[in-house]
PDB file of C-alpha atoms in Angstrom:
ATOM      1  CA  UNK A 283     -17.004 -14.381  -2.081  1.00  0.00           C
ATOM      2  CA  UNK A 284     -17.506 -12.500   1.185  1.00  0.00           C
ATOM      3  CA  UNK A 285     -19.891  -9.555   1.101  1.00  0.00           C
ATOM      4  CA  UNK A 286     -20.294  -6.571   3.361  1.00  0.00           C
ATOM      5  CA  UNK A 287     -23.514  -4.702   2.617  1.00  0.00           C
ATOM      6  CA  UNK A 288     -23.598  -3.930  -1.099  1.00  0.00           C
ATOM      7  CA  UNK A 289     -19.841  -4.407  -1.532  1.00  0.00           C
ATOM      8  CA  UNK A 290     -17.590  -7.418  -2.022  1.00  0.00           C
ATOM      9  CA  UNK A 291     -14.812  -7.723   0.543  1.00  0.00           C
ATOM     10  CA  UNK A 292     -12.344  -7.208  -2.333  1.00  0.00           C
ATOM     11  CA  UNK A 293     -13.883  -3.737  -2.909  1.00  0.00           C
ATOM     12  CA  UNK A 294     -12.793  -2.588   0.552  1.00  0.00           C
ATOM     13  CA  UNK A 295      -9.320  -1.236   1.296  1.00  0.00           C
ATOM     14  CA  UNK A 296      -8.116  -0.338   4.767  1.00  0.00           C
ATOM     15  CA  UNK A 297      -5.631   2.542   4.820  1.00  0.00           C
ATOM     16  CA  UNK A 298      -3.466   3.733   7.696  1.00  0.00           C
ATOM     17  CA  UNK A 299      -1.006   6.619   7.733  1.00  0.00           C
ATOM     18  CA  UNK A 300       1.684   4.596   9.584  1.00  0.00           C
ATOM     19  CA  UNK A 301       3.100   1.061   9.578  1.00  0.00           C
ATOM     20  CA  UNK A 302       4.134   0.371  13.174  1.00  0.00           C
ATOM     21  CA  UNK A 303       1.676   1.568  15.837  1.00  0.00           C
ATOM     22  CA  UNK A 304      -1.244  -0.496  17.089  1.00  0.00           C
ATOM     23  CA  UNK A 305      -3.487   0.959  14.358  1.00  0.00           C
ATOM     24  CA  UNK A 306      -0.729   0.798  11.747  1.00  0.00           C
ATOM     25  CA  UNK A 307      -0.570  -1.258   8.568  1.00  0.00           C
ATOM     26  CA  UNK A 308       1.424  -4.153  10.069  1.00  0.00           C
ATOM     27  CA  UNK A 309      -0.957  -4.797  12.971  1.00  0.00           C
ATOM     28  CA  UNK A 310      -4.081  -4.260  10.869  1.00  0.00           C
ATOM     29  CA  UNK A 311      -2.824  -6.731   8.249  1.00  0.00           C
ATOM     30  CA  UNK A 312      -2.287  -9.385  10.917  1.00  0.00           C
ATOM     31  CA  UNK A 313      -5.723  -8.842  12.475  1.00  0.00           C
ATOM     32  CA  UNK A 314      -7.564  -8.657   9.162  1.00  0.00           C
ATOM     33  CA  UNK A 315      -5.852 -11.765   7.812  1.00  0.00           C
ATOM     34  CA  UNK A 316      -6.864 -13.768  10.894  1.00  0.00           C
ATOM     35  CA  UNK A 317     -10.470 -12.651  10.434  1.00  0.00           C
ATOM     36  CA  UNK A 318     -10.737 -12.866   6.622  1.00  0.00           C
ATOM     37  CA  UNK A 319      -8.328 -15.697   5.784  1.00  0.00           C
ATOM     38  CA  UNK A 320      -7.830 -17.978   8.783  1.00  0.00           C
ATOM     39  CA  UNK A 321      -5.224 -20.708   8.601  1.00  0.00           C
ATOM     40  CA  UNK A 322      -5.146 -22.345   5.207  1.00  0.00           C
ATOM     41  CA  UNK A 323      -2.371 -23.863   3.140  1.00  0.00           C
ATOM     42  CA  UNK A 324       0.714 -21.684   3.630  1.00  0.00           C
ATOM     43  CA  UNK A 325       4.409 -21.186   3.027  1.00  0.00           C
ATOM     44  CA  UNK A 326       6.729 -19.461   5.497  1.00  0.00           C
ATOM     45  CA  UNK A 327       9.764 -17.592   4.196  1.00  0.00           C
ATOM     46  CA  UNK A 328      12.053 -15.384   6.329  1.00  0.00           C
ATOM     47  CA  UNK A 329       9.519 -15.321   9.201  1.00  0.00           C
ATOM     48  CA  UNK A 330       6.755 -14.210   6.814  1.00  0.00           C
ATOM     49  CA  UNK A 331       3.793 -16.436   6.143  1.00  0.00           C
ATOM     50  CA  UNK A 332       2.060 -16.495   2.766  1.00  0.00           C
ATOM     51  CA  UNK A 333      -1.387 -18.111   2.821  1.00  0.00           C
ATOM     52  CA  UNK A 334      -3.544 -19.349  -0.001  1.00  0.00           C
ATOM     53  CA  UNK A 335      -6.139 -16.600  -0.555  1.00  0.00           C
ATOM     54  CA  UNK A 336      -4.073 -13.774   0.994  1.00  0.00           C
ATOM     55  CA  UNK A 337      -4.412 -10.310  -0.521  1.00  0.00           C
ATOM     56  CA  UNK A 338      -0.875  -9.140  -1.365  1.00  0.00           C
ATOM     57  CA  UNK A 339       0.810  -6.120  -2.899  1.00  0.00           C
ATOM     58  CA  UNK A 340       3.925  -6.108  -5.055  1.00  0.00           C
ATOM     59  CA  UNK A 341       6.306  -3.465  -3.640  1.00  0.00           C
ATOM     60  CA  UNK A 342       8.944  -2.845  -6.350  1.00  0.00           C
ATOM     61  CA  UNK A 343       9.029  -2.754 -10.144  1.00  0.00           C
ATOM     62  CA  UNK A 344       9.983  -6.151 -11.573  1.00  0.00           C
ATOM     63  CA  UNK A 345      10.231  -6.005 -15.340  1.00  0.00           C
ATOM     64  CA  UNK A 346      11.153  -9.679 -15.600  1.00  0.00           C
ATOM     65  CA  UNK A 347       7.852 -10.700 -13.990  1.00  0.00           C
ATOM     66  CA  UNK A 348       5.987  -7.741 -15.574  1.00  0.00           C
ATOM     67  CA  UNK A 349       4.614  -6.782 -12.145  1.00  0.00           C
ATOM     68  CA  UNK A 350       5.024  -3.271 -10.809  1.00  0.00           C
ATOM     69  CA  UNK A 351       5.038  -1.378  -7.544  1.00  0.00           C
ATOM     70  CA  UNK A 352       1.562  -1.100  -6.041  1.00  0.00           C
ATOM     71  CA  UNK A 353      -0.145  -3.896  -7.975  1.00  0.00           C
ATOM     72  CA  UNK A 354      -2.373  -6.026  -5.764  1.00  0.00           C
ATOM     73  CA  UNK A 355      -3.442  -9.606  -6.202  1.00  0.00           C
ATOM     74  CA  UNK A 356      -4.579 -12.757  -4.432  1.00  0.00           C
ATOM     75  CA  UNK A 357      -2.384 -15.779  -3.691  1.00  0.00           C
ATOM     76  CA  UNK A 358      -3.831 -18.471  -5.938  1.00  0.00           C
ATOM     77  CA  UNK A 359      -1.423 -21.398  -5.372  1.00  0.00           C
ATOM     78  CA  UNK A 360       1.372 -22.491  -3.053  1.00  0.00           C
ATOM     79  CA  UNK A 361       4.049 -24.428  -4.948  1.00  0.00           C
ATOM     80  CA  UNK A 362       6.760 -25.190  -2.348  1.00  0.00           C
ATOM     81  CA  UNK A 363       9.443 -25.177  -5.062  1.00  0.00           C
ATOM     82  CA  UNK A 364      12.373 -22.760  -5.308  1.00  0.00           C
ATOM     83  CA  UNK A 365      11.283 -21.421  -8.714  1.00  0.00           C
ATOM     84  CA  UNK A 366       7.516 -21.765  -8.129  1.00  0.00           C
ATOM     85  CA  UNK A 367       6.784 -20.915  -4.513  1.00  0.00           C
ATOM     86  CA  UNK A 368       3.696 -18.730  -4.637  1.00  0.00           C
ATOM     87  CA  UNK A 369       1.353 -17.957  -7.525  1.00  0.00           C
ATOM     88  CA  UNK A 370      -0.408 -14.599  -7.370  1.00  0.00           C
ATOM     89  CA  UNK A 371      -3.438 -13.767  -9.463  1.00  0.00           C
ATOM     90  CA  UNK A 372      -3.263 -10.120 -10.567  1.00  0.00           C
ATOM     91  CA  UNK A 373      -6.064  -8.504 -12.612  1.00  0.00           C
ATOM     92  CA  UNK A 374      -4.002  -8.748 -15.828  1.00  0.00           C
ATOM     93  CA  UNK A 375      -2.080 -12.013 -15.286  1.00  0.00           C
ATOM     94  CA  UNK A 376      -1.128 -14.836 -12.928  1.00  0.00           C
ATOM     95  CA  UNK A 377       2.522 -14.800 -11.793  1.00  0.00           C
ATOM     96  CA  UNK A 378       4.656 -17.449 -10.112  1.00  0.00           C
ATOM     97  CA  UNK A 379       7.118 -16.067  -7.566  1.00  0.00           C
ATOM     98  CA  UNK A 380      10.382 -17.824  -6.846  1.00  0.00           C
ATOM     99  CA  UNK A 381      11.667 -17.986  -3.274  1.00  0.00           C
ATOM    100  CA  UNK A 382      14.014 -15.053  -3.974  1.00  0.00           C
ATOM    101  CA  UNK A 383      11.145 -12.923  -5.332  1.00  0.00           C
ATOM    102  CA  UNK A 384       8.910 -13.368  -2.255  1.00  0.00           C
ATOM    103  CA  UNK A 385      10.551 -10.366  -0.582  1.00  0.00           C
ATOM    104  CA  UNK A 386       8.726  -8.260  -3.201  1.00  0.00           C
ATOM    105  CA  UNK A 387       5.333  -9.198  -1.705  1.00  0.00           C
ATOM    106  CA  UNK A 388       3.596  -7.806   1.375  1.00  0.00           C
ATOM    107  CA  UNK A 389       0.148  -8.363   2.820  1.00  0.00           C
ATOM    108  CA  UNK A 390      -2.396  -5.869   1.490  1.00  0.00           C
ATOM    109  CA  UNK A 391      -5.528  -6.226   3.592  1.00  0.00           C
ATOM    110  CA  UNK A 392      -4.363  -2.851   4.901  1.00  0.00           C
ATOM    111  CA  UNK A 393      -1.866  -0.586   3.214  1.00  0.00           C
ATOM    112  CA  UNK A 394      -0.348   2.803   3.878  1.00  0.00           C
ATOM    113  CA  UNK A 395      -1.962   5.983   2.613  1.00  0.00           C
ATOM    114  CA  UNK A 396       1.338   6.755   0.889  1.00  0.00           C
ATOM    115  CA  UNK A 397       1.348   3.428  -0.996  1.00  0.00           C
ATOM    116  CA  UNK A 398      -2.287   3.971  -2.046  1.00  0.00           C
ATOM    117  CA  UNK A 399      -1.492   7.217  -3.872  1.00  0.00           C
ATOM    118  CA  UNK A 400      -2.625   6.915  -7.465  1.00  0.00           C
ATOM    119  CA  UNK A 401      -5.108   4.140  -6.654  1.00  0.00           C
ATOM    120  CA  UNK A 402      -8.840   4.214  -6.061  1.00  0.00           C
ATOM    121  CA  UNK A 403     -11.083   1.746  -4.248  1.00  0.00           C
ATOM    122  CA  UNK A 404     -14.876   1.501  -4.040  1.00  0.00           C
ATOM    123  CA  UNK A 405     -14.654   1.634  -0.224  1.00  0.00           C
ATOM    124  CA  UNK A 406     -11.894   2.992   2.007  1.00  0.00           C
ATOM    125  CA  UNK A 407     -11.784   2.419   5.759  1.00  0.00           C
ATOM    126  CA  UNK A 408      -9.261   4.438   7.756  1.00  0.00           C
ATOM    127  CA  UNK A 409      -8.483   4.597  11.468  1.00  0.00           C
ATOM    128  CA  UNK A 410      -8.293   8.157  12.789  1.00  0.00           C
ATOM    129  CA  UNK A 411      -6.914   8.080  16.315  1.00  0.00           C
ATOM    130  CA  UNK A 412      -4.541   9.938  18.618  1.00  0.00           C
ATOM    131  CA  UNK A 413      -2.018   7.081  18.370  1.00  0.00           C
ATOM    132  CA  UNK A 414      -1.602   8.057  14.708  1.00  0.00           C
ATOM    133  CA  UNK A 415      -1.331  11.803  15.392  1.00  0.00           C
ATOM    134  CA  UNK A 416       2.293  12.079  14.259  1.00  0.00           C
ATOM    135  CA  UNK A 417       1.184  11.221  10.717  1.00  0.00           C
ATOM    136  CA  UNK A 418      -2.364  12.584  10.629  1.00  0.00           C
ATOM    137  CA  UNK A 419      -2.383  15.866   8.774  1.00  0.00           C
ATOM    138  CA  UNK A 420      -4.436  17.601   6.120  1.00  0.00           C
ATOM    139  CA  UNK A 421      -2.441  16.162   3.205  1.00  0.00           C
ATOM    140  CA  UNK A 422      -2.655  12.557   4.466  1.00  0.00           C
ATOM    141  CA  UNK A 423      -6.368  12.887   5.162  1.00  0.00           C
ATOM    142  CA  UNK A 424      -6.987  14.411   1.725  1.00  0.00           C
ATOM    143  CA  UNK A 425      -5.057  11.595   0.032  1.00  0.00           C
ATOM    144  CA  UNK A 426      -6.935   8.900   1.961  1.00  0.00           C
ATOM    145  CA  UNK A 427     -10.330  10.473   1.396  1.00  0.00           C
ATOM    146  CA  UNK A 428      -9.798  10.873  -2.344  1.00  0.00           C
ATOM    147  CA  UNK A 429      -8.900   7.170  -2.710  1.00  0.00           C
ATOM    148  CA  UNK A 430     -12.560   6.272  -1.997  1.00  0.00           C
ATOM    149  CA  UNK A 431     -14.825   6.133  -5.073  1.00  0.00           C
ATOM    150  CA  UNK A 432     -18.134   5.334  -3.380  1.00  0.00           C
ATOM    151  CA  UNK A 433     -17.762   5.173   0.374  1.00  0.00           C
ATOM    152  CA  UNK A 434     -15.369   6.384   3.055  1.00  0.00           C
ATOM    153  CA  UNK A 435     -15.468   5.111   6.624  1.00  0.00           C
ATOM    154  CA  UNK A 436     -13.362   6.935   9.212  1.00  0.00           C
ATOM    155  CA  UNK A 437     -13.113   4.987  12.468  1.00  0.00           C
ATOM    156  CA  UNK A 438     -11.880   6.607  15.638  1.00  0.00           C
ATOM    157  CA  UNK A 439     -11.871   9.976  17.290  1.00  0.00           C
ATOM    158  CA  UNK A 440     -13.429  13.271  16.203  1.00  0.00           C
ATOM    159  CA  UNK A 441     -10.697  15.020  18.196  1.00  0.00           C
ATOM    160  CA  UNK A 442      -7.929  13.257  16.222  1.00  0.00           C
ATOM    161  CA  UNK A 443      -9.727  14.022  12.950  1.00  0.00           C
ATOM    162  CA  UNK A 444     -10.071  17.721  13.816  1.00  0.00           C
ATOM    163  CA  UNK A 445      -6.415  17.915  14.863  1.00  0.00           C
ATOM    164  CA  UNK A 446      -5.353  16.264  11.590  1.00  0.00           C
ATOM    165  CA  UNK A 447      -7.477  18.629   9.510  1.00  0.00           C
ATOM    166  CA  UNK A 448      -5.890  21.633  11.225  1.00  0.00           C
ATOM    167  CA  UNK A 449      -2.331  20.311  10.894  1.00  0.00           C
ATOM    168  CA  UNK A 450      -0.960  21.639   7.610  1.00  0.00           C
ATOM    169  CA  UNK A 451       2.234  19.819   6.706  1.00  0.00           C
ATOM    170  CA  UNK A 452       3.075  21.666   3.522  1.00  0.00           C
ATOM    171  CA  UNK A 453       6.751  21.048   3.187  1.00  0.00           C
ATOM    172  CA  UNK A 454       9.028  23.813   2.140  1.00  0.00           C
ATOM    173  CA  UNK A 455      11.678  22.176   0.066  1.00  0.00           C
ATOM    174  CA  UNK A 456      15.295  23.126   0.668  1.00  0.00           C
ATOM    175  CA  UNK A 457      16.661  21.730  -2.559  1.00  0.00           C
ATOM    176  CA  UNK A 458      17.980  25.036  -3.929  1.00  0.00           C
ATOM    177  CA  UNK A 459      16.461  23.985  -7.245  1.00  0.00           C
ATOM    178  CA  UNK A 460      15.375  27.488  -8.231  1.00  0.00           C
ATOM    179  CA  UNK A 461      18.854  28.839  -7.405  1.00  0.00           C
ATOM    180  CA  UNK A 462      20.491  26.111  -9.508  1.00  0.00           C
ATOM    181  CA  UNK A 463      18.106  26.787 -12.417  1.00  0.00           C
ATOM    182  CA  UNK A 464      18.930  30.501 -12.299  1.00  0.00           C
ATOM    183  CA  UNK A 465      22.687  29.766 -12.297  1.00  0.00           C
ATOM    184  CA  UNK A 466      22.280  27.314 -15.167  1.00  0.00           C
ATOM    185  CA  UNK A 467      20.214  29.847 -17.089  1.00  0.00           C
ATOM    186  CA  UNK A 468      22.820  32.582 -16.543  1.00  0.00           C
ATOM    187  CA  UNK A 469      25.671  30.248 -17.552  1.00  0.00           C
ATOM    188  CA  UNK A 470      23.720  29.205 -20.671  1.00  0.00           C
ATOM    189  CA  UNK A 471      23.055  32.860 -21.612  1.00  0.00           C
ATOM    190  CA  UNK A 472      26.776  33.679 -21.312  1.00  0.00           C
ATOM    191  CA  UNK A 473      27.664  30.889 -23.774  1.00  0.00           C
ATOM    192  CA  UNK A 474      25.276  32.201 -26.433  1.00  0.00           C
TER     193      UNK A 474
END
């Protein structure tokens, strides 16, 4: 098991507010995989490579497999069969994925702040840089920071961090929900 200071590598989660830029989830996953899990036994499906030992995340609810959105695990076996292609070890069970189910898996060395909502990790590392400024705001920073149980490492620019802290993205919803509730309430009162 790899260690970094007093933490296991599995205790550390990299979060990014975006998927596509140079410091986004997709690029970070590629770079981290090359560093932490260099070429081992693998299976390629739809231009996506799954390697033995990869950290992965399940991205939809699958009641048949009893694996749900946001669960992370480690690829334990590569099977090369249509019904047993990749075996993932989750904390509560080991699951074989068929070829058709592989689209439900993504790399999870890095994940988005949004996807990490509701989770906690001993250590969170997050890039904070001007290239991420479109998504850096107070709410995203708060969510990322509160995912860390013991240690938070922000890597990047103090200027980008300050700009994100001062950017309040409280959304005003235009759903007309309160108007609809009032109408429903008035209609209900008239029927009584």
